PDB file of C-alpha atoms and ligand atoms in Angstrom:
ATOM      1  CA  MET A 934       0.000   0.000   0.000  1.00  0.00           C
ATOM      2  CA  GLU A 935       1.392   3.386  -1.040  1.00  0.00           C
ATOM      3  CA  ASN A 936       1.486   6.463   1.179  1.00  0.00           C
ATOM      4  CA  ILE A 937      -0.410   9.478  -0.130  1.00  0.00           C
ATOM      5  CA  ARG A 938       0.659  13.076   0.296  1.00  0.00           C
ATOM      6  CA  VAL A 939      -2.044  15.751   0.115  1.00  0.00           C
ATOM      7  CA  TYR A 940      -1.308  19.378  -0.694  1.00  0.00           C
ATOM      8  CA  SER A 941      -3.792  22.056   0.296  1.00  0.00           C
ATOM      9  CA  HIS A 942      -3.853  25.514   1.874  1.00  0.00           C
ATOM     10  CA  SER A 943      -6.262  27.670   3.863  1.00  0.00           C
ATOM     11  CA  ALA A 944      -6.015  30.302   1.095  1.00  0.00           C
ATOM     12  CA  CYS A 945      -7.837  27.842  -1.158  1.00  0.00           C
ATOM     13  CA  LEU A 946     -10.795  28.094   1.257  1.00  0.00           C
ATOM     14  CA  SER A 947     -10.738  31.902   1.128  1.00  0.00           C
ATOM     15  CA  LYS A 948     -11.424  32.081  -2.609  1.00  0.00           C
ATOM     16  CA  ASP A 949     -14.976  33.399  -2.618  1.00  0.00           C
ATOM     17  CA  ASN A 950     -17.357  33.306  -5.574  1.00  0.00           C
ATOM     18  CA  GLY A 951     -20.397  34.773  -3.827  1.00  0.00           C
ATOM     19  CA  GLU A 952     -23.708  33.367  -2.687  1.00  0.00           C
ATOM     20  CA  GLY A 953     -25.241  30.577  -4.747  1.00  0.00           C
ATOM     21  CA  HIS A 954     -22.106  29.865  -6.792  1.00  0.00           C
ATOM     22  CA  PRO A 955     -21.468  26.113  -7.228  1.00  0.00           C
ATOM     23  CA  GLU A 956     -17.664  26.470  -6.919  1.00  0.00           C
ATOM     24  CA  ARG A 957     -17.672  27.245  -3.190  1.00  0.00           C
ATOM     25  CA  LYS A 958     -15.331  26.676  -0.285  1.00  0.00           C
ATOM     26  CA  GLU A 959     -17.634  24.038   1.219  1.00  0.00           C
ATOM     27  CA  ARG A 960     -16.544  21.701  -1.606  1.00  0.00           C
ATOM     28  CA  LEU A 961     -12.979  21.710  -0.351  1.00  0.00           C
ATOM     29  CA  GLU A 962     -14.032  21.607   3.309  1.00  0.00           C
ATOM     30  CA  SER A 963     -16.087  18.506   2.566  1.00  0.00           C
ATOM     31  CA  ILE A 964     -13.133  16.871   0.810  1.00  0.00           C
ATOM     32  CA  LEU A 965     -10.623  17.706   3.551  1.00  0.00           C
ATOM     33  CA  ASP A 966     -13.013  16.523   6.301  1.00  0.00           C
ATOM     34  CA  SER A 967     -13.515  13.277   4.436  1.00  0.00           C
ATOM     35  CA  ILE A 968      -9.760  12.777   3.946  1.00  0.00           C
ATOM     36  CA  ARG A 969      -9.187  13.330   7.679  1.00  0.00           C
ATOM     37  CA  ARG A 970     -11.728  10.602   8.452  1.00  0.00           C
ATOM     38  CA  ILE A 971      -9.810   7.975   6.438  1.00  0.00           C
ATOM     39  CA  ASP A 972      -8.110   5.827   9.066  1.00  0.00           C
ATOM     40  CA  ASP A 973      -6.923   2.799   7.122  1.00  0.00           C
ATOM     41  CA  LEU A 974      -4.506   4.559   4.733  1.00  0.00           C
ATOM     42  CA  SER A 975      -1.264   6.424   5.318  1.00  0.00           C
ATOM     43  CA  ILE A 976      -1.978  10.054   4.395  1.00  0.00           C
ATOM     44  CA  GLU A 977       0.141  13.120   5.075  1.00  0.00           C
ATOM     45  CA  LEU A 978      -1.290  16.643   4.689  1.00  0.00           C
ATOM     46  CA  LYS A 979       1.062  19.442   3.724  1.00  0.00           C
ATOM     47  CA  GLU A 980       0.690  23.143   2.945  1.00  0.00           C
ATOM     48  CA  ALA A 981       0.890  24.014  -0.728  1.00  0.00           C
ATOM     49  CA  PRO A 982       3.519  26.675  -1.462  1.00  0.00           C
ATOM     50  CA  LYS A 983       2.928  29.540  -3.900  1.00  0.00           C
ATOM     51  CA  ALA A 984       3.968  28.810  -7.472  1.00  0.00           C
ATOM     52  CA  GLN A 985       6.738  31.013  -8.796  1.00  0.00           C
ATOM     53  CA  TYR A 986       6.129  33.080 -11.920  1.00  0.00           C
ATOM     54  CA  LYS A 987       9.001  31.421 -13.783  1.00  0.00           C
ATOM     55  CA  ASP A 988       7.307  28.040 -13.400  1.00  0.00           C
ATOM     56  CA  ILE A 989       3.829  29.325 -14.279  1.00  0.00           C
ATOM     57  CA  ASN A 990       5.353  30.998 -17.340  1.00  0.00           C
ATOM     58  CA  LEU A 991       6.157  27.540 -18.730  1.00  0.00           C
ATOM     59  CA  VAL A 992       2.455  27.570 -19.705  1.00  0.00           C
ATOM     60  CA  HIS A 993       0.971  31.038 -19.173  1.00  0.00           C
ATOM     61  CA  PRO A 994       2.724  34.239 -20.344  1.00  0.00           C
ATOM     62  CA  GLN A 995       3.508  36.867 -17.707  1.00  0.00           C
ATOM     63  CA  SER A 996       1.270  39.425 -19.455  1.00  0.00           C
ATOM     64  CA  TYR A 997      -1.684  37.090 -18.847  1.00  0.00           C
ATOM     65  CA  LEU A 998      -0.837  36.756 -15.140  1.00  0.00           C
ATOM     66  CA  ASP A 999      -0.416  40.525 -14.792  1.00  0.00           C
ATOM     67  CA  GLU A1000      -3.779  41.084 -16.430  1.00  0.00           C
ATOM     68  CA  ILE A1001      -5.546  38.711 -14.022  1.00  0.00           C
ATOM     69  CA  PHE A1002      -3.880  40.007 -10.878  1.00  0.00           C
ATOM     70  CA  GLU A1003      -4.517  43.646 -11.837  1.00  0.00           C
ATOM     71  CA  MET A1004      -8.233  42.882 -12.001  1.00  0.00           C
ATOM     72  CA  ILE A1005      -8.386  41.648  -8.396  1.00  0.00           C
ATOM     73  CA  PRO A1006     -10.749  43.932  -6.457  1.00  0.00           C
ATOM     74  CA  SER A1007     -10.045  45.320  -2.978  1.00  0.00           C
ATOM     75  CA  ILE A1008     -13.648  44.558  -1.970  1.00  0.00           C
ATOM     76  CA  GLY A1009     -16.447  42.512  -3.522  1.00  0.00           C
ATOM     77  CA  LEU A1010     -16.216  40.362  -6.622  1.00  0.00           C
ATOM     78  CA  VAL A1011     -15.293  41.067 -10.223  1.00  0.00           C
ATOM     79  CA  GLY A1012     -16.260  38.892 -13.208  1.00  0.00           C
ATOM     80  CA  VAL A1013     -13.326  38.131 -15.498  1.00  0.00           C
ATOM     81  CA  GLU A1014     -15.120  36.602 -18.448  1.00  0.00           C
ATOM     82  CA  LYS A1015     -17.612  38.266 -20.717  1.00  0.00           C
ATOM     83  CA  GLU A1016     -21.176  36.993 -21.006  1.00  0.00           C
ATOM     84  CA  PRO A1017     -22.410  34.268 -21.211  1.00  0.00           C
ATOM     85  CA  TYR A1018     -19.721  32.954 -18.857  1.00  0.00           C
ATOM     86  CA  ALA A1019     -19.797  35.724 -16.266  1.00  0.00           C
ATOM     87  CA  ASP A1020     -19.374  33.306 -13.368  1.00  0.00           C
ATOM     88  CA  THR A1021     -15.549  33.153 -13.278  1.00  0.00           C
ATOM     89  CA  LEU A1022     -14.886  35.638 -10.507  1.00  0.00           C
ATOM     90  CA  LEU A1023     -12.037  37.271  -8.639  1.00  0.00           C
ATOM     91  CA  CYS A1024     -12.320  38.191  -4.955  1.00  0.00           C
ATOM     92  CA  PRO A1025      -9.779  40.120  -2.831  1.00  0.00           C
ATOM     93  CA  ASP A1026      -8.145  36.840  -1.663  1.00  0.00           C
ATOM     94  CA  SER A1027      -7.872  35.325  -5.134  1.00  0.00           C
ATOM     95  CA  LYS A1028      -4.182  35.812  -5.817  1.00  0.00           C
ATOM     96  CA  GLU A1029      -2.890  33.631  -3.009  1.00  0.00           C
ATOM     97  CA  ALA A1030      -5.440  30.883  -3.748  1.00  0.00           C
ATOM     98  CA  ILE A1031      -4.503  30.881  -7.440  1.00  0.00           C
ATOM     99  CA  LEU A1032      -0.769  30.730  -6.691  1.00  0.00           C
ATOM    100  CA  ARG A1033      -1.103  28.047  -3.980  1.00  0.00           C
ATOM    101  CA  ALA A1034      -3.366  25.888  -6.192  1.00  0.00           C
ATOM    102  CA  CYS A1035      -0.731  26.006  -8.909  1.00  0.00           C
ATOM    103  CA  GLY A1036       2.169  25.613  -6.468  1.00  0.00           C
ATOM    104  CA  SER A1037       0.734  22.341  -5.172  1.00  0.00           C
ATOM    105  CA  GLY A1038       1.578  20.721  -8.500  1.00  0.00           C
ATOM    106  CA  ILE A1039       5.149  22.019  -8.450  1.00  0.00           C
ATOM    107  CA  SER A1040       5.775  20.493  -5.012  1.00  0.00           C
ATOM    108  CA  ALA A1041       3.988  17.310  -6.040  1.00  0.00           C
ATOM    109  CA  SER A1042       6.286  17.054  -9.052  1.00  0.00           C
ATOM    110  CA  LYS A1043       9.366  17.386  -6.838  1.00  0.00           C
ATOM    111  CA  ASP A1044       8.019  14.711  -4.471  1.00  0.00           C
ATOM    112  CA  ILE A1045       7.374  12.110  -7.148  1.00  0.00           C
ATOM    113  CA  MET A1046      10.773  12.749  -8.726  1.00  0.00           C
ATOM    114  CA  ASP A1047      12.820  12.607  -5.533  1.00  0.00           C
ATOM    115  CA  GLY A1048      10.964   9.400  -4.673  1.00  0.00           C
ATOM    116  CA  SER A1049       9.485  10.568  -1.379  1.00  0.00           C
ATOM    117  CA  PHE A1050       5.915   9.882  -2.567  1.00  0.00           C
ATOM    118  CA  LYS A1051       4.444   8.120  -5.578  1.00  0.00           C
ATOM    119  CA  ARG A1052       0.862   9.309  -5.109  1.00  0.00           C
ATOM    120  CA  ILE A1053      -0.071  12.908  -4.519  1.00  0.00           C
ATOM    121  CA  PHE A1054      -3.471  14.580  -4.327  1.00  0.00           C
ATOM    122  CA  CYS A1055      -3.720  18.346  -4.747  1.00  0.00           C
ATOM    123  CA  ALA A1056      -6.818  19.375  -2.768  1.00  0.00           C
ATOM    124  CA  VAL A1057      -6.994  22.877  -4.149  1.00  0.00           C
ATOM    125  CA  ARG A1058      -9.267  25.506  -5.641  1.00  0.00           C
ATOM    126  CA  PRO A1059      -9.613  27.321  -7.945  1.00  0.00           C
ATOM    127  CA  PRO A1060      -9.560  24.378 -10.366  1.00  0.00           C
ATOM    128  CA  GLY A1061      -7.532  24.476 -13.585  1.00  0.00           C
ATOM    129  CA  HIS A1062      -8.561  22.378 -16.573  1.00  0.00           C
ATOM    130  CA  HIS A1063     -10.605  25.057 -18.372  1.00  0.00           C
ATOM    131  CA  ALA A1064      -7.786  27.643 -18.215  1.00  0.00           C
ATOM    132  CA  GLU A1065      -6.150  28.032 -21.631  1.00  0.00           C
ATOM    133  CA  THR A1066      -2.725  29.554 -22.357  1.00  0.00           C
ATOM    134  CA  SER A1067      -4.095  33.104 -22.246  1.00  0.00           C
ATOM    135  CA  ARG A1068      -7.752  32.694 -21.371  1.00  0.00           C
ATOM    136  CA  VAL A1069      -9.590  32.476 -18.068  1.00  0.00           C
ATOM    137  CA  ASN A1070     -12.538  30.095 -18.334  1.00  0.00           C
ATOM    138  CA  GLY A1071     -14.983  28.014 -16.311  1.00  0.00           C
ATOM    139  CA  PHE A1072     -13.892  29.027 -12.749  1.00  0.00           C
ATOM    140  CA  CYS A1073     -10.238  28.397 -13.780  1.00  0.00           C
ATOM    141  CA  PHE A1074      -7.338  30.890 -13.981  1.00  0.00           C
ATOM    142  CA  LEU A1075      -4.141  28.820 -14.166  1.00  0.00           C
ATOM    143  CA  ASN A1076      -4.039  25.308 -15.562  1.00  0.00           C
ATOM    144  CA  ASN A1077      -2.546  23.592 -12.511  1.00  0.00           C
ATOM    145  CA  ALA A1078      -2.136  20.195 -14.213  1.00  0.00           C
ATOM    146  CA  ALA A1079      -0.544  21.673 -17.338  1.00  0.00           C
ATOM    147  CA  VAL A1080       1.972  23.716 -15.324  1.00  0.00           C
ATOM    148  CA  ALA A1081       2.959  20.572 -13.393  1.00  0.00           C
ATOM    149  CA  ALA A1082       3.449  18.672 -16.669  1.00  0.00           C
ATOM    150  CA  ARG A1083       5.633  21.381 -18.190  1.00  0.00           C
ATOM    151  CA  TYR A1084       7.563  21.740 -14.919  1.00  0.00           C
ATOM    152  CA  LEU A1085       8.307  18.008 -14.865  1.00  0.00           C
ATOM    153  CA  GLN A1086       9.532  18.093 -18.452  1.00  0.00           C
ATOM    154  CA  SER A1087      11.701  21.174 -17.954  1.00  0.00           C
ATOM    155  CA  SER A1088      13.226  20.204 -14.599  1.00  0.00           C
ATOM    156  CA  TYR A1089      13.711  16.450 -14.922  1.00  0.00           C
ATOM    157  CA  ASP A1090      14.534  13.795 -17.460  1.00  0.00           C
ATOM    158  CA  ILE A1091      10.854  13.229 -18.190  1.00  0.00           C
ATOM    159  CA  LYS A1092       9.500  13.250 -21.724  1.00  0.00           C
ATOM    160  CA  LYS A1093       6.119  11.531 -21.943  1.00  0.00           C
ATOM    161  CA  ILE A1094       3.290  12.579 -19.629  1.00  0.00           C
ATOM    162  CA  ALA A1095      -0.346  11.494 -19.782  1.00  0.00           C
ATOM    163  CA  ILE A1096      -3.098  13.702 -18.388  1.00  0.00           C
ATOM    164  CA  ILE A1097      -6.309  11.760 -17.759  1.00  0.00           C
ATOM    165  CA  ASP A1098      -9.386  13.923 -17.192  1.00  0.00           C
ATOM    166  CA  PHE A1099     -12.514  12.259 -15.778  1.00  0.00           C
ATOM    167  CA  ASP A1100     -14.227  15.498 -14.799  1.00  0.00           C
ATOM    168  CA  VAL A1101     -17.671  15.546 -16.456  1.00  0.00           C
ATOM    169  CA  HIS A1102     -16.700  18.674 -18.410  1.00  0.00           C
ATOM    170  CA  HIS A1103     -14.152  18.678 -21.208  1.00  0.00           C
ATOM    171  CA  GLY A1104     -10.790  20.196 -20.227  1.00  0.00           C
ATOM    172  CA  ASN A1105     -10.647  22.644 -23.109  1.00  0.00           C
ATOM    173  CA  GLY A1106      -7.722  24.457 -21.488  1.00  0.00           C
ATOM    174  CA  THR A1107      -5.518  21.399 -21.188  1.00  0.00           C
ATOM    175  CA  GLN A1108      -6.382  20.354 -24.739  1.00  0.00           C
ATOM    176  CA  GLU A1109      -5.532  23.813 -26.107  1.00  0.00           C
ATOM    177  CA  ILE A1110      -2.205  23.960 -24.271  1.00  0.00           C
ATOM    178  CA  PHE A1111      -0.988  20.595 -25.540  1.00  0.00           C
ATOM    179  CA  TYR A1112      -2.816  20.426 -28.879  1.00  0.00           C
ATOM    180  CA  ASP A1113       0.415  20.409 -30.931  1.00  0.00           C
ATOM    181  CA  ASP A1114       2.606  18.611 -28.392  1.00  0.00           C
ATOM    182  CA  SER A1115       3.118  14.898 -28.979  1.00  0.00           C
ATOM    183  CA  SER A1116       5.014  14.543 -25.671  1.00  0.00           C
ATOM    184  CA  VAL A1117       1.817  15.030 -23.662  1.00  0.00           C
ATOM    185  CA  LEU A1118      -1.202  12.786 -24.114  1.00  0.00           C
ATOM    186  CA  TYR A1119      -4.502  14.325 -23.040  1.00  0.00           C
ATOM    187  CA  ALA A1120      -7.441  11.945 -22.644  1.00  0.00           C
ATOM    188  CA  SER A1121     -10.859  13.131 -21.496  1.00  0.00           C
ATOM    189  CA  ILE A1122     -14.252  11.509 -20.930  1.00  0.00           C
ATOM    190  CA  HIS A1123     -17.008  14.077 -20.580  1.00  0.00           C
ATOM    191  CA  GLN A1124     -20.707  14.726 -21.101  1.00  0.00           C
ATOM    192  CA  HIS A1125     -21.429  16.246 -24.497  1.00  0.00           C
ATOM    193  CA  PRO A1126     -23.094  18.532 -25.361  1.00  0.00           C
ATOM    194  CA  LEU A1127     -22.299  20.450 -22.167  1.00  0.00           C
ATOM    195  CA  PHE A1128     -20.058  23.367 -21.155  1.00  0.00           C
ATOM    196  CA  PRO A1129     -17.505  24.209 -22.606  1.00  0.00           C
ATOM    197  CA  GLY A1130     -18.737  22.601 -25.852  1.00  0.00           C
ATOM    198  CA  THR A1131     -15.369  21.284 -27.038  1.00  0.00           C
ATOM    199  CA  GLY A1132     -14.110  17.700 -26.805  1.00  0.00           C
ATOM    200  CA  LEU A1133     -15.396  16.024 -29.955  1.00  0.00           C
ATOM    201  CA  GLU A1134     -13.794  12.733 -30.905  1.00  0.00           C
ATOM    202  CA  SER A1135     -12.558  14.427 -34.094  1.00  0.00           C
ATOM    203  CA  GLU A1136     -10.345  16.787 -32.054  1.00  0.00           C
ATOM    204  CA  THR A1137      -7.186  14.707 -32.071  1.00  0.00           C
ATOM    205  CA  GLY A1138      -4.276  17.195 -31.912  1.00  0.00           C
ATOM    206  CA  VAL A1139      -1.165  15.560 -33.343  1.00  0.00           C
ATOM    207  CA  GLY A1140      -2.514  12.124 -32.413  1.00  0.00           C
ATOM    208  CA  ASN A1141      -2.054  12.941 -28.716  1.00  0.00           C
ATOM    209  CA  ILE A1142      -5.625  14.027 -27.876  1.00  0.00           C
ATOM    210  CA  PHE A1143      -8.258  11.390 -27.076  1.00  0.00           C
ATOM    211  CA  ASN A1144     -11.777  12.637 -26.438  1.00  0.00           C
ATOM    212  CA  ALA A1145     -14.645  10.425 -25.354  1.00  0.00           C
ATOM    213  CA  PRO A1146     -17.838  12.507 -25.406  1.00  0.00           C
ATOM    214  CA  ILE A1147     -20.760  10.743 -23.726  1.00  0.00           C
ATOM    215  CA  GLU A1148     -24.487  11.388 -23.737  1.00  0.00           C
ATOM    216  CA  ALA A1149     -26.555  12.785 -20.885  1.00  0.00           C
ATOM    217  CA  GLY A1150     -27.949   9.941 -18.792  1.00  0.00           C
ATOM    218  CA  THR A1151     -25.048   7.555 -19.421  1.00  0.00           C
ATOM    219  CA  SER A1152     -25.029   4.737 -16.860  1.00  0.00           C
ATOM    220  CA  SER A1153     -22.153   3.844 -14.594  1.00  0.00           C
ATOM    221  CA  GLU A1154     -21.482   0.578 -16.485  1.00  0.00           C
ATOM    222  CA  GLU A1155     -21.444   2.300 -19.864  1.00  0.00           C
ATOM    223  CA  PHE A1156     -19.207   5.109 -18.571  1.00  0.00           C
ATOM    224  CA  LEU A1157     -16.652   2.635 -17.245  1.00  0.00           C
ATOM    225  CA  ARG A1158     -16.714   0.631 -20.486  1.00  0.00           C
ATOM    226  CA  ILE A1159     -16.057   3.767 -22.566  1.00  0.00           C
ATOM    227  CA  PHE A1160     -13.407   4.952 -20.094  1.00  0.00           C
ATOM    228  CA  ASN A1161     -11.612   1.668 -20.569  1.00  0.00           C
ATOM    229  CA  GLU A1162     -11.941   1.468 -24.359  1.00  0.00           C
ATOM    230  CA  LYS A1163     -11.293   5.093 -25.306  1.00  0.00           C
ATOM    231  CA  ILE A1164      -9.121   6.438 -22.507  1.00  0.00           C
ATOM    232  CA  LEU A1165      -7.175   3.727 -20.702  1.00  0.00           C
ATOM    233  CA  VAL A1166      -6.263   1.719 -23.800  1.00  0.00           C
ATOM    234  CA  ASN A1167      -4.621   4.778 -25.357  1.00  0.00           C
ATOM    235  CA  VAL A1168      -2.805   5.756 -22.165  1.00  0.00           C
ATOM    236  CA  GLU A1169      -1.485   2.204 -21.848  1.00  0.00           C
ATOM    237  CA  SER A1170       0.023   2.194 -25.334  1.00  0.00           C
ATOM    238  CA  PHE A1171       1.516   5.693 -24.846  1.00  0.00           C
ATOM    239  CA  GLU A1172       3.598   4.336 -21.930  1.00  0.00           C
ATOM    240  CA  PRO A1173       3.773   7.623 -20.002  1.00  0.00           C
ATOM    241  CA  GLU A1174       6.580   8.297 -17.525  1.00  0.00           C
ATOM    242  CA  VAL A1175       4.207  10.183 -15.213  1.00  0.00           C
ATOM    243  CA  ILE A1176       0.394  10.195 -15.037  1.00  0.00           C
ATOM    244  CA  ILE A1177      -1.518  13.304 -14.012  1.00  0.00           C
ATOM    245  CA  ILE A1178      -5.227  13.064 -13.207  1.00  0.00           C
ATOM    246  CA  SER A1179      -7.679  15.927 -13.586  1.00  0.00           C
ATOM    247  CA  ALA A1180     -10.008  14.557 -10.942  1.00  0.00           C
ATOM    248  CA  GLY A1181     -13.430  16.119 -11.130  1.00  0.00           C
ATOM    249  CA  PHE A1182     -16.227  14.331  -9.329  1.00  0.00           C
ATOM    250  CA  ASP A1183     -19.140  15.886 -11.231  1.00  0.00           C
ATOM    251  CA  ALA A1184     -19.957  12.778 -13.289  1.00  0.00           C
ATOM    252  CA  HIS A1185     -21.435  11.487 -10.005  1.00  0.00           C
ATOM    253  CA  LYS A1186     -25.170  10.785 -10.149  1.00  0.00           C
ATOM    254  CA  ARG A1187     -25.840  13.356  -7.394  1.00  0.00           C
ATOM    255  CA  ASP A1188     -24.026  16.225  -9.121  1.00  0.00           C
ATOM    256  CA  PRO A1189     -26.220  19.244  -9.948  1.00  0.00           C
ATOM    257  CA  LEU A1190     -24.249  20.445 -13.005  1.00  0.00           C
ATOM    258  CA  ALA A1191     -24.427  17.282 -15.143  1.00  0.00           C
ATOM    259  CA  THR A1192     -26.505  14.155 -15.714  1.00  0.00           C
ATOM    260  CA  ILE A1193     -24.095  11.211 -15.703  1.00  0.00           C
ATOM    261  CA  ASN A1194     -24.731   8.390 -13.255  1.00  0.00           C
ATOM    262  CA  LEU A1195     -21.487   7.368 -11.601  1.00  0.00           C
ATOM    263  CA  ASN A1196     -21.598   5.956  -8.080  1.00  0.00           C
ATOM    264  CA  SER A1197     -19.008   6.922  -5.475  1.00  0.00           C
ATOM    265  CA  GLU A1198     -17.333   3.474  -5.749  1.00  0.00           C
ATOM    266  CA  ASP A1199     -16.726   3.977  -9.468  1.00  0.00           C
ATOM    267  CA  TYR A1200     -13.993   6.464  -8.591  1.00  0.00           C
ATOM    268  CA  PHE A1201     -12.137   3.585  -6.967  1.00  0.00           C
ATOM    269  CA  THR A1202     -12.419   1.496 -10.132  1.00  0.00           C
ATOM    270  CA  MET A1203     -11.182   4.273 -12.412  1.00  0.00           C
ATOM    271  CA  THR A1204      -8.370   5.353 -10.104  1.00  0.00           C
ATOM    272  CA  ASN A1205      -7.251   1.793  -9.492  1.00  0.00           C
ATOM    273  CA  ASP A1206      -7.092   1.153 -13.246  1.00  0.00           C
ATOM    274  CA  ILE A1207      -5.024   4.325 -13.731  1.00  0.00           C
ATOM    275  CA  VAL A1208      -2.655   3.341 -10.915  1.00  0.00           C
ATOM    276  CA  GLU A1209      -2.134  -0.087 -12.484  1.00  0.00           C
ATOM    277  CA  ILE A1210      -1.008   1.579 -15.724  1.00  0.00           C
ATOM    278  CA  ALA A1211       1.253   3.884 -13.703  1.00  0.00           C
ATOM    279  CA  ASN A1212       2.778   0.862 -11.968  1.00  0.00           C
ATOM    280  CA  ARG A1213       3.493  -0.778 -15.330  1.00  0.00           C
ATOM    281  CA  HIS A1214       4.934   2.229 -17.165  1.00  0.00           C
ATOM    282  CA  SER A1215       5.402   5.250 -14.876  1.00  0.00           C
ATOM    283  CA  LYS A1216       7.194   3.851 -11.806  1.00  0.00           C
ATOM    284  CA  GLY A1217       3.883   4.297 -10.012  1.00  0.00           C
ATOM    285  CA  ARG A1218       4.038   8.107 -10.266  1.00  0.00           C
ATOM    286  CA  VAL A1219       0.581   9.706 -10.126  1.00  0.00           C
ATOM    287  CA  ILE A1220      -0.363  13.312  -9.324  1.00  0.00           C
ATOM    288  CA  SER A1221      -4.099  13.991  -9.016  1.00  0.00           C
ATOM    289  CA  PHE A1222      -5.643  17.468  -9.028  1.00  0.00           C
ATOM    290  CA  LEU A1223      -9.089  18.371  -7.766  1.00  0.00           C
ATOM    291  CA  GLU A1224     -11.113  19.892 -10.593  1.00  0.00           C
ATOM    292  CA  GLY A1225     -14.942  19.988 -10.393  1.00  0.00           C
ATOM    293  CA  GLY A1226     -17.610  18.211  -8.357  1.00  0.00           C
ATOM    294  CA  TYR A1227     -20.421  20.203  -6.803  1.00  0.00           C
ATOM    295  CA  ASP A1228     -22.447  17.927  -4.528  1.00  0.00           C
ATOM    296  CA  LEU A1229     -20.949  17.813  -1.050  1.00  0.00           C
ATOM    297  CA  GLN A1230     -22.031  14.262  -0.203  1.00  0.00           C
ATOM    298  CA  ALA A1231     -20.812  12.971  -3.560  1.00  0.00           C
ATOM    299  CA  LEU A1232     -17.466  14.696  -3.004  1.00  0.00           C
ATOM    300  CA  SER A1233     -17.119  13.315   0.499  1.00  0.00           C
ATOM    301  CA  GLU A1234     -17.780   9.734  -0.644  1.00  0.00           C
ATOM    302  CA  SER A1235     -15.974   9.885  -3.971  1.00  0.00           C
ATOM    303  CA  ILE A1236     -12.750  11.248  -2.517  1.00  0.00           C
ATOM    304  CA  GLN A1237     -12.528   8.242  -0.208  1.00  0.00           C
ATOM    305  CA  SER A1238     -12.902   5.917  -3.219  1.00  0.00           C
ATOM    306  CA  HIS A1239     -10.313   7.922  -5.130  1.00  0.00           C
ATOM    307  CA  PHE A1240      -7.835   7.627  -2.260  1.00  0.00           C
ATOM    308  CA  LYS A1241      -8.434   3.897  -1.932  1.00  0.00           C
ATOM    309  CA  GLY A1242      -7.505   3.634  -5.606  1.00  0.00           C
ATOM    310  CA  LEU A1243      -4.492   5.936  -5.268  1.00  0.00           C
ATOM    311  CA  SER A1244      -3.070   3.903  -2.397  1.00  0.00           C
ATOM    312  CA  ALA A1245      -3.342   0.570  -4.228  1.00  0.00           C
TER     313      ALA A1245
HETATM  314 ZN1   ZN B 411     -16.470  19.823 -14.209  1.00  0.00          ZN
END
């Protein structure tokens, strides 16, 4: 059984999106409470440091960061995106949350490379997979998973990285960032049509993008079959040196933002399958980032299944 390190920070709880917003601090509180209740696994919680600009700049240009941080209000909230997506917001405490969320992946990368941990979970918000190179989108500012991937490639002798995204929404940001980069495989299963609207099977990049769009109402059994046939098979043959997971838990049947029917235990099955591939090809190295998931009970249960899979 593998030990799991968890990165998080209180700043990630201070990111406020206002009343009634689905991406709220209670999501992370529910996840952290649930992690603390796990008593049969070896889990170590650690504070996420702030990411440095030079590392973030491996993905996002400095002008983009400056633009975001200059928009941060001293009181209240400010919407960053134009209509119809006016729900990506900055609050006075945003900067530290954004930098700590991204910094978690940098520290996680160091940990898996120095061998201190093979499995890391970044329990952070804001999430990242909708953030493109120079575009804020879908509650996301910096693409935490993408920065970790680029950091690993630039700092270590790591070439091939697979990013597996089982959030119910397509990770348009991650796809855009790596669309022409054969060293990074991006594989996503997501409800379609649904926000952000991308993620057709015909979007293949340079043969490194694998999209599995699924219909509203898809059952747990069907989801897992498609995940196996269209995601895992391709990751297996890519033989990645590190696997990164964009772990959203909004394909759960209880989630209010989508209509897929996963049960909490299915997150064990998917994670366990990913870990088995990592054990075969990636020296067991897996970094998982919290993305979406908006029902507190589903989050609480699903995270325990995810951790059971990560520790296997
Ligand atoms: Zn999502």
